[in-house]
Coordinates of C-alpha atoms in Angstrom, one line a residue:
Chain A
X1 CA 165.4 -17.5 189.9
X2 CA 164.6 -18.2 193.6
X3 CA 166.2 -15.1 195.1
X4 CA 167.3 -15.6 198.7
X5 CA 166.5 -19.0 200.2
X6 CA 166.7 -19.8 203.9
X7 CA 166.5 -23.1 205.7
X8 CA 164.8 -24.2 207.9
X9 CA 161.6 -22.1 208.1
X10 CA 160.8 -23.2 211.7
X11 CA 163.0 -24.7 214.5
X12 CA 162.7 -25.5 218.1
X13 CA 165.9 -25.9 220.2
X14 CA 166.6 -26.8 223.7
X15 CA 168.8 -24.5 225.7
X16 CA 172.4 -25.4 225.0
X17 CA 171.8 -27.0 221.7
X18 CA 173.6 -25.8 218.6
X19 CA 172.4 -25.3 215.1
X20 CA 173.2 -23.6 211.8
X21 CA 170.8 -21.5 209.7
X22 CA 171.5 -21.8 206.0
X23 CA 171.1 -19.0 203.4
X24 CA 171.8 -19.0 199.7
X25 CA 171.2 -16.4 197.0
X26 CA 171.3 -16.8 193.2
X27 CA 171.5 -13.1 192.2
X28 CA 175.3 -13.0 192.2
X29 CA 175.2 -10.4 195.0
X30 CA 178.4 -9.4 196.9
X31 CA 176.8 -8.4 200.2
X32 CA 175.0 -10.7 202.5
X33 CA 173.4 -10.0 205.9
X34 CA 171.9 -11.8 208.9
X35 CA 169.2 -9.9 210.9
X36 CA 167.0 -10.9 213.8
X37 CA 163.6 -9.4 214.3
X38 CA 162.0 -9.0 217.7
X39 CA 158.7 -7.2 218.6
X40 CA 159.4 -3.5 219.0
X41 CA 163.1 -3.9 218.2
X42 CA 163.0 -3.7 214.4
X43 CA 165.6 -5.6 212.3
X44 CA 168.9 -5.8 214.1
X45 CA 172.0 -6.7 212.2
X46 CA 173.9 -9.7 213.6
X47 CA 176.7 -10.1 211.0
X48 CA 177.5 -8.8 207.6
X49 CA 179.6 -10.0 204.7
X50 CA 180.7 -7.4 202.1
X51 CA 182.2 -10.0 199.8
X52 CA 183.3 -13.7 199.7
X53 CA 185.8 -14.3 202.4
X54 CA 185.0 -11.3 204.6
X55 CA 182.7 -11.0 207.6
X56 CA 182.0 -8.2 210.0
X57 CA 180.1 -7.8 213.3
X58 CA 176.8 -6.0 213.3
X59 CA 174.8 -4.6 216.2
X60 CA 174.1 -7.8 218.1
X61 CA 176.8 -10.4 217.3
X62 CA 177.2 -12.1 220.7
X63 CA 176.3 -15.7 220.7
X64 CA 176.6 -16.1 216.9
X65 CA 179.1 -17.0 214.4
X66 CA 179.0 -16.9 210.6
X67 CA 180.6 -18.4 207.6
X68 CA 180.7 -17.0 204.0
X69 CA 181.2 -20.3 202.4
X70 CA 181.3 -18.9 198.8
X71 CA 179.6 -16.0 197.0
X72 CA 176.2 -17.7 197.2
X73 CA 176.1 -19.0 200.8
X74 CA 176.2 -17.3 204.2
X75 CA 175.4 -19.4 207.2
X76 CA 174.7 -18.4 210.8
X77 CA 175.6 -20.7 213.7
X78 CA 174.3 -20.7 217.3
X79 CA 176.9 -22.7 219.3
X80 CA 174.9 -22.9 222.5
X81 CA 171.4 -21.6 222.1
X82 CA 169.8 -19.5 224.8
X83 CA 166.1 -18.4 225.3
X84 CA 167.1 -14.8 224.5
X85 CA 167.9 -16.0 221.0
X86 CA 164.2 -16.9 220.3
X87 CA 163.5 -14.7 217.4
X88 CA 162.7 -14.5 213.7
X89 CA 165.9 -14.6 211.6
X90 CA 166.2 -13.0 208.2
X91 CA 169.0 -13.4 205.7
X92 CA 169.3 -10.8 203.0
X93 CA 171.6 -10.0 200.1
X94 CA 172.4 -7.0 197.8
X95 CA 174.9 -6.0 195.2
X96 CA 176.4 -3.6 197.7
X97 CA 175.6 -1.5 200.8
X98 CA 173.9 1.2 198.6
X99 CA 171.6 -1.0 196.6
X100 CA 168.3 -2.8 197.3
X101 CA 168.5 -5.7 199.8
X102 CA 166.4 -8.8 199.1
X103 CA 165.3 -10.8 202.0
X104 CA 164.7 -14.5 202.5
X105 CA 161.4 -15.8 203.9
X106 CA 162.7 -15.9 207.5
X107 CA 163.4 -18.6 210.1
X108 CA 161.3 -18.7 213.2
X109 CA 163.5 -20.0 216.0
X110 CA 162.3 -20.9 219.5
X111 CA 164.7 -21.8 222.2
X112 CA 163.1 -23.5 225.2
Chain B
X1 CA 177.5 4.3 217.9
X2 CA 175.9 3.7 214.6
X3 CA 172.1 3.8 214.8
X4 CA 168.9 4.8 213.1
X5 CA 166.0 6.1 215.2
X6 CA 162.4 5.8 213.9
X7 CA 159.2 7.5 215.1
X8 CA 156.4 6.8 215.8
X9 CA 156.3 3.2 216.7
X10 CA 152.6 2.9 215.9
X11 CA 150.4 5.1 213.6
X12 CA 146.7 4.9 213.0
X13 CA 145.0 7.0 210.2
X14 CA 141.7 7.0 208.5
X15 CA 141.5 5.9 204.9
X16 CA 142.3 8.8 202.6
X17 CA 144.5 10.6 205.1
X18 CA 148.2 11.1 204.9
X19 CA 150.8 9.3 207.0
X20 CA 154.3 10.5 207.9
X21 CA 157.1 8.4 209.4
X22 CA 160.3 10.1 210.5
X23 CA 163.9 8.8 211.0
X24 CA 167.2 10.1 212.1
X25 CA 170.7 8.7 211.5
X26 CA 174.0 9.0 213.3
X27 CA 176.7 8.8 210.6
X28 CA 177.1 11.9 208.5
X29 CA 178.9 9.8 205.8
X30 CA 175.7 7.8 205.1
X31 CA 174.6 8.1 201.5
X32 CA 171.8 5.6 201.0
X33 CA 168.4 5.6 202.8
X34 CA 165.8 2.9 201.8
X35 CA 162.3 2.2 203.1
X36 CA 160.9 -1.2 203.5
X37 CA 157.4 -2.5 204.0
X38 CA 156.6 -5.7 205.8
X39 CA 153.2 -7.2 205.7
X40 CA 152.1 -9.6 208.4
X41 CA 154.0 -12.9 208.2
X42 CA 155.9 -11.8 205.1
X43 CA 159.5 -10.7 204.4
X44 CA 160.4 -6.9 204.2
X45 CA 160.4 -5.5 200.7
X46 CA 161.8 -2.3 199.4
X47 CA 159.2 0.4 198.5
X48 CA 161.4 3.4 197.8
X49 CA 164.9 4.6 198.4
X50 CA 166.8 7.9 198.3
X51 CA 170.5 8.8 197.9
X52 CA 172.3 11.6 199.6
X53 CA 172.6 13.7 196.4
X54 CA 168.8 14.1 196.2
X55 CA 166.5 15.9 198.7
X56 CA 163.2 14.4 197.6
X57 CA 161.9 11.5 195.6
X58 CA 158.3 10.6 194.7
X59 CA 156.7 7.4 193.4
X60 CA 152.9 7.7 193.0
X61 CA 151.4 8.1 196.6
X62 CA 154.8 7.6 198.3
X63 CA 157.5 10.3 198.8
X64 CA 160.7 10.5 200.8
X65 CA 162.6 13.5 201.9
X66 CA 166.1 13.8 203.1
X67 CA 167.8 16.6 205.1
X68 CA 171.6 15.9 205.3
X69 CA 172.2 18.9 207.5
X70 CA 170.0 17.7 210.3
X71 CA 170.4 14.0 209.4
X72 CA 166.6 13.4 209.2
X73 CA 164.7 11.6 206.5
X74 CA 160.9 10.9 206.2
X75 CA 158.4 8.8 204.4
X76 CA 155.1 10.3 203.3
X77 CA 152.1 8.3 202.2
X78 CA 149.2 10.2 200.7
X79 CA 145.6 9.0 200.2
X80 CA 146.2 6.0 202.4
X81 CA 144.3 2.8 201.6
X82 CA 143.7 -0.3 203.9
X83 CA 146.3 -2.2 201.9
X84 CA 148.9 0.3 203.2
X85 CA 148.5 -1.3 206.6
X86 CA 151.9 -2.9 207.5
X87 CA 155.1 -2.3 209.4
X88 CA 157.4 0.2 207.7
X89 CA 161.2 0.3 208.3
X90 CA 163.6 3.0 207.5
X91 CA 167.3 2.2 207.0
X92 CA 170.7 3.8 206.3
X93 CA 174.0 2.5 205.3
X94 CA 176.2 3.2 208.3
X95 CA 179.9 2.2 208.1
X96 CA 179.2 0.1 205.1
X97 CA 176.4 -1.8 206.8
X98 CA 172.6 -1.6 206.3
X99 CA 171.1 -0.6 209.7
X100 CA 167.4 -0.4 210.3
X101 CA 165.1 1.7 212.5
X102 CA 162.8 0.1 215.0
X103 CA 159.8 0.1 212.6
X104 CA 156.4 1.8 212.5
X105 CA 153.2 -0.2 212.6
X106 CA 150.7 1.7 210.3
X107 CA 147.1 0.9 210.6
X108 CA 144.7 2.4 208.0
X109 CA 141.1 2.2 209.1
X110 CA 138.3 2.1 206.4

């Protein structure tokens, strides 16, 4: 039982490049989330998926897109990376919005 | 808009003292308020949560209180130990989404 798995753990991009962050959970959870963590800013919600086939914008969605590929997987795509997107990205999942959220190990992304 | 405010941003206490972290939320329909602890370089992990039908909840040295009228909730840690040093986040479900506060960096000095 791996929980929530994110790939990659580290990534360096050049401005303008694109990439997809992968997230998978094996707990049969309905809800999945993508957050970014910046010093002094806490965990800010980028996108949220309440169930397979649905996605919703969070607090800071600009510059990102998501895909809920199936119940297990929720990917985050940066189409044209910018230095402002340098951050640590966390994927999380939960049975629903009123139950414990389990986090992946995080992806440290640097855009130069 | 939907938001959670958390104070203070940093907190330093002596070992054995108590620590209190406070949060407020914007959506009166919120009904779930978890607290997460994040150690340096690690992922956030749930330490305690409270639902809107309860005013207080305790788990050993940790307690949370909730005031639905004022939309305030707090984390209380008693008899602090050096291993309590970490960043603590409050959160609330706002509009069906889990929204976090800005975090409090707690330092417990031996």
